[in-house]
């Protein structure tokens, strides 16, 4: 397991699946523009916010879920069906 410092990043994903770091002051959940803001929790200290956003591209979690641990997100990108994001 990767060493973490309980660092979280908020990532904004638009309707097309494009991901970027959410604006300062944002909160996890559905913003007015139709996208979603997700909290990526327990990120390793050596992973930048930009790298977290890149891993989040196309992320879709179940309705009402707006947070996922970094390890699950990384598993999704390394070939796991969804990294456990779907339930």
mmCIF file of N, CA and C in Angstrom:
data_model
loop_
_atom_site.group_PDB
_atom_site.id
_atom_site.type_symbol
_atom_site.label_atom_id
_atom_site.label_comp_id
_atom_site.label_asym_id
_atom_site.label_seq_id
_atom_site.Cartn_x
_atom_site.Cartn_y
_atom_site.Cartn_z
ATOM 1 N N UNK A 1 0.839 -1.176 0.000
ATOM 2 C CA UNK A 1 0.000 0.000 0.000
ATOM 3 C C UNK A 1 0.883 1.238 0.000
ATOM 4 N N UNK A 2 0.457 2.268 -0.707
ATOM 5 C CA UNK A 2 1.208 3.496 -0.853
ATOM 6 C C UNK A 2 1.107 4.335 0.415
ATOM 7 N N UNK A 3 2.205 4.964 0.808
ATOM 8 C CA UNK A 3 2.197 5.837 1.974
ATOM 9 C C UNK A 3 1.371 7.078 1.681
ATOM 10 N N UNK A 4 0.504 7.432 2.600
ATOM 11 C CA UNK A 4 -0.345 8.603 2.412
ATOM 12 C C UNK A 4 -0.258 9.514 3.620
ATOM 13 N N UNK A 5 -0.633 10.738 3.424
ATOM 14 C CA UNK A 5 -0.740 11.707 4.499
ATOM 15 C C UNK A 5 -2.167 12.232 4.566
ATOM 16 N N UNK A 6 -3.116 11.449 4.102
ATOM 17 C CA UNK A 6 -4.516 11.854 4.073
ATOM 18 C C UNK A 6 -4.730 13.143 3.297
ATOM 19 N N UNK A 7 -3.990 13.293 2.214
ATOM 20 C CA UNK A 7 -4.151 14.446 1.340
ATOM 21 C C UNK A 7 -5.340 14.179 0.430
ATOM 22 N N UNK A 8 -6.207 15.168 0.296
ATOM 23 C CA UNK A 8 -7.351 15.056 -0.609
ATOM 24 C C UNK A 8 -7.264 16.142 -1.666
ATOM 25 N N UNK A 9 -7.753 15.825 -2.858
ATOM 26 C CA UNK A 9 -7.842 16.803 -3.938
ATOM 27 C C UNK A 9 -9.262 16.789 -4.468
ATOM 28 N N UNK A 10 -9.786 17.956 -4.805
ATOM 29 C CA UNK A 10 -11.089 18.045 -5.445
ATOM 30 C C UNK A 10 -10.874 18.154 -6.944
ATOM 31 N N UNK A 11 -11.530 17.279 -7.680
ATOM 32 C CA UNK A 11 -11.392 17.219 -9.133
ATOM 33 C C UNK A 11 -12.750 17.494 -9.761
ATOM 34 N N UNK A 12 -12.774 18.395 -10.718
ATOM 35 C CA UNK A 12 -13.993 18.723 -11.450
ATOM 36 C C UNK A 12 -13.999 17.954 -12.767
ATOM 37 N N UNK A 13 -15.082 17.236 -13.022
ATOM 38 C CA UNK A 13 -15.207 16.481 -14.265
ATOM 39 C C UNK A 13 -16.417 17.016 -15.015
ATOM 40 N N UNK A 14 -16.173 17.481 -16.250
ATOM 41 C CA UNK A 14 -17.278 18.038 -17.030
ATOM 42 C C UNK A 14 -18.075 16.927 -17.710
ATOM 43 N N UNK A 15 -19.116 17.308 -18.411
ATOM 44 C CA UNK A 15 -20.005 16.325 -19.047
ATOM 45 C C UNK A 15 -19.295 15.444 -20.066
ATOM 46 N N UNK A 16 -18.204 15.939 -20.653
ATOM 47 C CA UNK A 16 -17.454 15.171 -21.650
ATOM 48 C C UNK A 16 -16.423 14.241 -21.003
ATOM 49 N N UNK A 17 -16.301 14.279 -19.677
ATOM 50 C CA UNK A 17 -15.350 13.420 -18.984
ATOM 51 C C UNK A 17 -13.992 14.047 -18.746
ATOM 52 N N UNK A 18 -13.814 15.297 -19.171
ATOM 53 C CA UNK A 18 -12.545 15.985 -18.962
ATOM 54 C C UNK A 18 -12.398 16.370 -17.499
ATOM 55 N N UNK A 19 -11.219 16.157 -16.943
ATOM 56 C CA UNK A 19 -10.984 16.414 -15.525
ATOM 57 C C UNK A 19 -9.986 17.542 -15.333
ATOM 58 N N UNK A 20 -10.216 18.330 -14.293
ATOM 59 C CA UNK A 20 -9.299 19.392 -13.906
ATOM 60 C C UNK A 20 -9.417 19.595 -12.400
ATOM 61 N N UNK A 21 -8.469 20.305 -11.842
ATOM 62 C CA UNK A 21 -8.536 20.611 -10.416
ATOM 63 C C UNK A 21 -9.698 21.580 -10.210
ATOM 64 N N UNK A 22 -10.533 21.296 -9.226
ATOM 65 C CA UNK A 22 -11.688 22.152 -8.948
ATOM 66 C C UNK A 22 -11.221 23.503 -8.417
ATOM 67 N N UNK A 23 -12.030 24.508 -8.653
ATOM 68 C CA UNK A 23 -11.708 25.850 -8.192
ATOM 69 C C UNK A 23 -11.679 25.900 -6.669
ATOM 70 N N UNK A 24 -10.858 26.782 -6.147
ATOM 71 C CA UNK A 24 -10.785 26.985 -4.706
ATOM 72 C C UNK A 24 -12.171 27.325 -4.172
ATOM 73 N N UNK A 25 -12.533 26.719 -3.074
ATOM 74 C CA UNK A 25 -13.839 26.959 -2.473
ATOM 75 C C UNK A 25 -14.911 25.997 -2.935
ATOM 76 N N UNK A 26 -14.581 25.133 -3.891
ATOM 77 C CA UNK A 26 -15.550 24.147 -4.380
ATOM 78 C C UNK A 26 -15.782 23.077 -3.322
ATOM 79 N N UNK A 27 -16.924 22.419 -3.425
ATOM 80 C CA UNK A 27 -17.229 21.285 -2.554
ATOM 81 C C UNK A 27 -17.628 20.107 -3.430
ATOM 82 N N UNK A 28 -17.410 18.904 -2.925
ATOM 83 C CA UNK A 28 -17.764 17.701 -3.680
ATOM 84 C C UNK A 28 -19.266 17.649 -3.899
ATOM 85 N N UNK A 29 -19.649 17.248 -5.101
ATOM 86 C CA UNK A 29 -21.059 17.151 -5.456
ATOM 87 C C UNK A 29 -21.299 17.699 -6.845
ATOM 88 N N UNK A 30 -22.555 17.775 -7.241
ATOM 89 C CA UNK A 30 -22.868 18.270 -8.582
ATOM 90 C C UNK A 30 -22.943 19.799 -8.635
ATOM 91 N N UNK A 31 -22.022 20.453 -9.359
ATOM 92 C CA UNK A 31 -22.109 21.903 -9.518
ATOM 93 C C UNK A 31 -23.172 22.263 -10.555
ATOM 94 N N UNK A 32 -23.433 23.525 -10.702
ATOM 95 C CA UNK A 32 -24.498 23.992 -11.591
ATOM 96 C C UNK A 32 -24.234 23.715 -13.069
ATOM 97 N N UNK A 33 -22.977 23.495 -13.475
ATOM 98 C CA UNK A 33 -22.668 23.341 -14.900
ATOM 99 C C UNK A 33 -22.954 21.946 -15.453
ATOM 100 N N UNK A 34 -23.476 21.057 -14.628
ATOM 101 C CA UNK A 34 -23.816 19.722 -15.113
ATOM 102 C C UNK A 34 -22.717 18.699 -14.976
ATOM 103 N N UNK A 35 -21.564 19.096 -14.546
ATOM 104 C CA UNK A 35 -20.484 18.147 -14.301
ATOM 105 C C UNK A 35 -20.587 17.601 -12.890
ATOM 106 N N UNK A 36 -19.469 17.150 -12.361
ATOM 107 C CA UNK A 36 -19.421 16.653 -10.991
ATOM 108 C C UNK A 36 -18.073 16.997 -10.387
ATOM 109 N N UNK A 37 -18.068 17.293 -9.103
ATOM 110 C CA UNK A 37 -16.819 17.492 -8.385
ATOM 111 C C UNK A 37 -16.656 16.316 -7.434
ATOM 112 N N UNK A 38 -15.543 15.613 -7.586
ATOM 113 C CA UNK A 38 -15.240 14.460 -6.749
ATOM 114 C C UNK A 38 -14.091 14.793 -5.806
ATOM 115 N N UNK A 39 -14.154 14.236 -4.605
ATOM 116 C CA UNK A 39 -13.038 14.314 -3.673
ATOM 117 C C UNK A 39 -12.231 13.030 -3.823
ATOM 118 N N UNK A 40 -10.956 13.178 -4.153
ATOM 119 C CA UNK A 40 -10.052 12.038 -4.238
ATOM 120 C C UNK A 40 -9.274 12.037 -2.923
ATOM 121 N N UNK A 41 -9.536 11.038 -2.086
ATOM 122 C CA UNK A 41 -9.009 11.002 -0.720
ATOM 123 C C UNK A 41 -7.751 10.143 -0.618
ATOM 124 N N UNK A 42 -7.014 10.381 0.458
ATOM 125 C CA UNK A 42 -5.842 9.569 0.819
ATOM 126 C C UNK A 42 -4.812 9.482 -0.304
ATOM 127 N N UNK A 43 -4.518 10.625 -0.903
ATOM 128 C CA UNK A 43 -3.537 10.672 -1.990
ATOM 129 C C UNK A 43 -2.120 10.630 -1.417
ATOM 130 N N UNK A 44 -1.213 9.922 -2.088
ATOM 131 C CA UNK A 44 0.187 9.922 -1.657
ATOM 132 C C UNK A 44 0.763 11.334 -1.751
ATOM 133 N N UNK A 45 1.646 11.662 -0.847
ATOM 134 C CA UNK A 45 2.236 12.998 -0.816
ATOM 135 C C UNK A 45 3.038 13.308 -2.075
ATOM 136 N N UNK A 46 3.556 12.282 -2.745
ATOM 137 C CA UNK A 46 4.398 12.508 -3.927
ATOM 138 C C UNK A 46 3.609 12.541 -5.234
ATOM 139 N N UNK A 47 2.281 12.556 -5.162
ATOM 140 C CA UNK A 47 1.443 12.629 -6.360
ATOM 141 C C UNK A 47 0.827 14.026 -6.421
ATOM 142 N N UNK A 48 1.068 14.727 -7.529
ATOM 143 C CA UNK A 48 0.575 16.100 -7.656
ATOM 144 C C UNK A 48 -0.929 16.134 -7.912
ATOM 145 N N UNK A 49 -1.522 17.275 -7.638
ATOM 146 C CA UNK A 49 -2.946 17.464 -7.907
ATOM 147 C C UNK A 49 -3.233 17.268 -9.395
ATOM 148 N N UNK A 50 -2.321 17.711 -10.255
ATOM 149 C CA UNK A 50 -2.495 17.523 -11.693
ATOM 150 C C UNK A 50 -2.508 16.062 -12.094
ATOM 151 N N UNK A 51 -1.657 15.267 -11.459
ATOM 152 C CA UNK A 51 -1.640 13.827 -11.738
ATOM 153 C C UNK A 51 -2.932 13.168 -11.275
ATOM 154 N N UNK A 52 -3.453 13.613 -10.141
ATOM 155 C CA UNK A 52 -4.731 13.083 -9.648
ATOM 156 C C UNK A 52 -5.844 13.422 -10.635
ATOM 157 N N UNK A 53 -5.846 14.647 -11.143
ATOM 158 C CA UNK A 53 -6.856 15.037 -12.130
ATOM 159 C C UNK A 53 -6.736 14.180 -13.384
ATOM 160 N N UNK A 54 -5.517 13.931 -13.843
ATOM 161 C CA UNK A 54 -5.323 13.106 -15.039
ATOM 162 C C UNK A 54 -5.853 11.690 -14.832
ATOM 163 N N UNK A 55 -5.638 11.120 -13.649
ATOM 164 C CA UNK A 55 -6.160 9.783 -13.348
ATOM 165 C C UNK A 55 -7.686 9.770 -13.286
ATOM 166 N N UNK A 56 -8.264 10.919 -12.996
ATOM 167 C CA UNK A 56 -9.713 11.005 -12.808
ATOM 168 C C UNK A 56 -10.488 11.170 -14.110
ATOM 169 N N UNK A 57 -9.797 11.355 -15.214
ATOM 170 C CA UNK A 57 -10.488 11.591 -16.489
ATOM 171 C C UNK A 57 -11.498 10.477 -16.754
ATOM 172 N N UNK A 58 -12.737 10.866 -17.015
ATOM 173 C CA UNK A 58 -13.790 9.914 -17.342
ATOM 174 C C UNK A 58 -14.391 9.197 -16.147
ATOM 175 N N UNK A 59 -13.983 9.565 -14.938
ATOM 176 C CA UNK A 59 -14.491 8.901 -13.738
ATOM 177 C C UNK A 59 -15.990 9.146 -13.573
ATOM 178 N N UNK A 60 -16.729 8.082 -13.356
ATOM 179 C CA UNK A 60 -18.156 8.173 -13.053
ATOM 180 C C UNK A 60 -18.422 7.254 -11.871
ATOM 181 N N UNK A 61 -18.865 7.830 -10.779
ATOM 182 C CA UNK A 61 -19.197 7.054 -9.590
ATOM 183 C C UNK A 61 -20.712 6.886 -9.511
ATOM 184 N N UNK A 62 -21.186 5.957 -8.698
ATOM 185 C CA UNK A 62 -22.633 5.777 -8.555
ATOM 186 C C UNK A 62 -23.310 7.069 -8.094
ATOM 187 N N UNK A 63 -24.558 7.217 -8.421
ATOM 188 C CA UNK A 63 -25.331 8.392 -8.039
ATOM 189 C C UNK A 63 -25.225 8.641 -6.540
ATOM 190 N N UNK A 64 -24.943 9.869 -6.177
ATOM 191 C CA UNK A 64 -24.847 10.244 -4.775
ATOM 192 C C UNK A 64 -23.486 10.027 -4.149
ATOM 193 N N UNK A 65 -22.563 9.381 -4.855
ATOM 194 C CA UNK A 65 -21.212 9.147 -4.340
ATOM 195 C C UNK A 65 -20.287 10.195 -4.955
ATOM 196 N N UNK A 66 -19.602 10.950 -4.106
ATOM 197 C CA UNK A 66 -18.763 12.040 -4.598
ATOM 198 C C UNK A 66 -17.345 11.990 -4.048
ATOM 199 N N UNK A 67 -16.926 10.805 -3.579
ATOM 200 C CA UNK A 67 -15.564 10.653 -3.064
ATOM 201 C C UNK A 67 -15.078 9.239 -3.334
ATOM 202 N N UNK A 68 -13.779 9.127 -3.563
ATOM 203 C CA UNK A 68 -13.151 7.820 -3.786
ATOM 204 C C UNK A 68 -11.709 7.908 -3.291
ATOM 205 N N UNK A 69 -11.193 6.813 -2.760
ATOM 206 C CA UNK A 69 -9.799 6.770 -2.330
ATOM 207 C C UNK A 69 -8.875 6.675 -3.539
ATOM 208 N N UNK A 70 -7.704 7.293 -3.417
ATOM 209 C CA UNK A 70 -6.720 7.299 -4.493
ATOM 210 C C UNK A 70 -6.374 5.884 -4.952
ATOM 211 N N UNK A 71 -6.225 4.951 -4.022
ATOM 212 C CA UNK A 71 -5.855 3.581 -4.393
ATOM 213 C C UNK A 71 -6.866 2.964 -5.356
ATOM 214 N N UNK A 72 -8.141 3.235 -5.154
ATOM 215 C CA UNK A 72 -9.169 2.709 -6.064
ATOM 216 C C UNK A 72 -9.090 3.387 -7.423
ATOM 217 N N UNK A 73 -8.821 4.678 -7.407
ATOM 218 C CA UNK A 73 -8.674 5.409 -8.659
ATOM 219 C C UNK A 73 -7.477 4.876 -9.444
ATOM 220 N N UNK A 74 -6.361 4.645 -8.772
ATOM 221 C CA UNK A 74 -5.170 4.107 -9.433
ATOM 222 C C UNK A 74 -5.430 2.699 -9.955
ATOM 223 N N UNK A 75 -6.174 1.887 -9.210
ATOM 224 C CA UNK A 75 -6.502 0.527 -9.659
ATOM 225 C C UNK A 75 -7.335 0.574 -10.928
ATOM 226 N N UNK A 76 -8.233 1.518 -11.015
ATOM 227 C CA UNK A 76 -9.075 1.688 -12.204
ATOM 228 C C UNK A 76 -8.206 1.937 -13.435
ATOM 229 N N UNK A 77 -7.168 2.743 -13.281
ATOM 230 C CA UNK A 77 -6.304 3.091 -14.404
ATOM 231 C C UNK A 77 -5.328 1.983 -14.763
ATOM 232 N N UNK A 78 -5.093 1.056 -13.848
ATOM 233 C CA UNK A 78 -4.123 0.000 -14.129
ATOM 234 C C UNK A 78 -4.782 -1.299 -14.568
ATOM 235 N N UNK A 79 -6.035 -1.215 -15.016
ATOM 236 C CA UNK A 79 -6.668 -2.379 -15.606
ATOM 237 C C UNK A 79 -7.793 -2.988 -14.817
ATOM 238 N N UNK A 80 -7.966 -2.609 -13.566
ATOM 239 C CA UNK A 80 -9.111 -3.107 -12.808
ATOM 240 C C UNK A 80 -10.361 -2.556 -13.470
ATOM 241 N N UNK A 81 -11.412 -3.323 -13.486
ATOM 242 C CA UNK A 81 -12.630 -2.909 -14.188
ATOM 243 C C UNK A 81 -13.035 -1.500 -13.793
ATOM 244 N N UNK A 82 -13.111 -1.233 -12.527
ATOM 245 C CA UNK A 82 -13.471 0.122 -12.095
ATOM 246 C C UNK A 82 -12.731 0.492 -10.820
ATOM 247 N N UNK A 83 -11.852 -0.350 -10.352
ATOM 248 C CA UNK A 83 -11.129 -0.056 -9.131
ATOM 249 C C UNK A 83 -11.998 -0.115 -7.901
ATOM 250 N N UNK A 84 -13.150 -0.744 -8.018
ATOM 251 C CA UNK A 84 -14.062 -0.823 -6.888
ATOM 252 C C UNK A 84 -14.947 0.388 -6.758
ATOM 253 N N UNK A 85 -14.891 1.293 -7.741
ATOM 254 C CA UNK A 85 -15.670 2.524 -7.662
ATOM 255 C C UNK A 85 -17.166 2.275 -7.802
ATOM 256 N N UNK A 86 -17.535 1.180 -8.423
ATOM 257 C CA UNK A 86 -18.955 0.973 -8.705
ATOM 258 C C UNK A 86 -19.670 0.194 -7.606
ATOM 259 N N UNK A 87 -18.988 -0.141 -6.550
ATOM 260 C CA UNK A 87 -19.726 -0.769 -5.469
ATOM 261 C C UNK A 87 -19.092 -1.926 -4.849
#
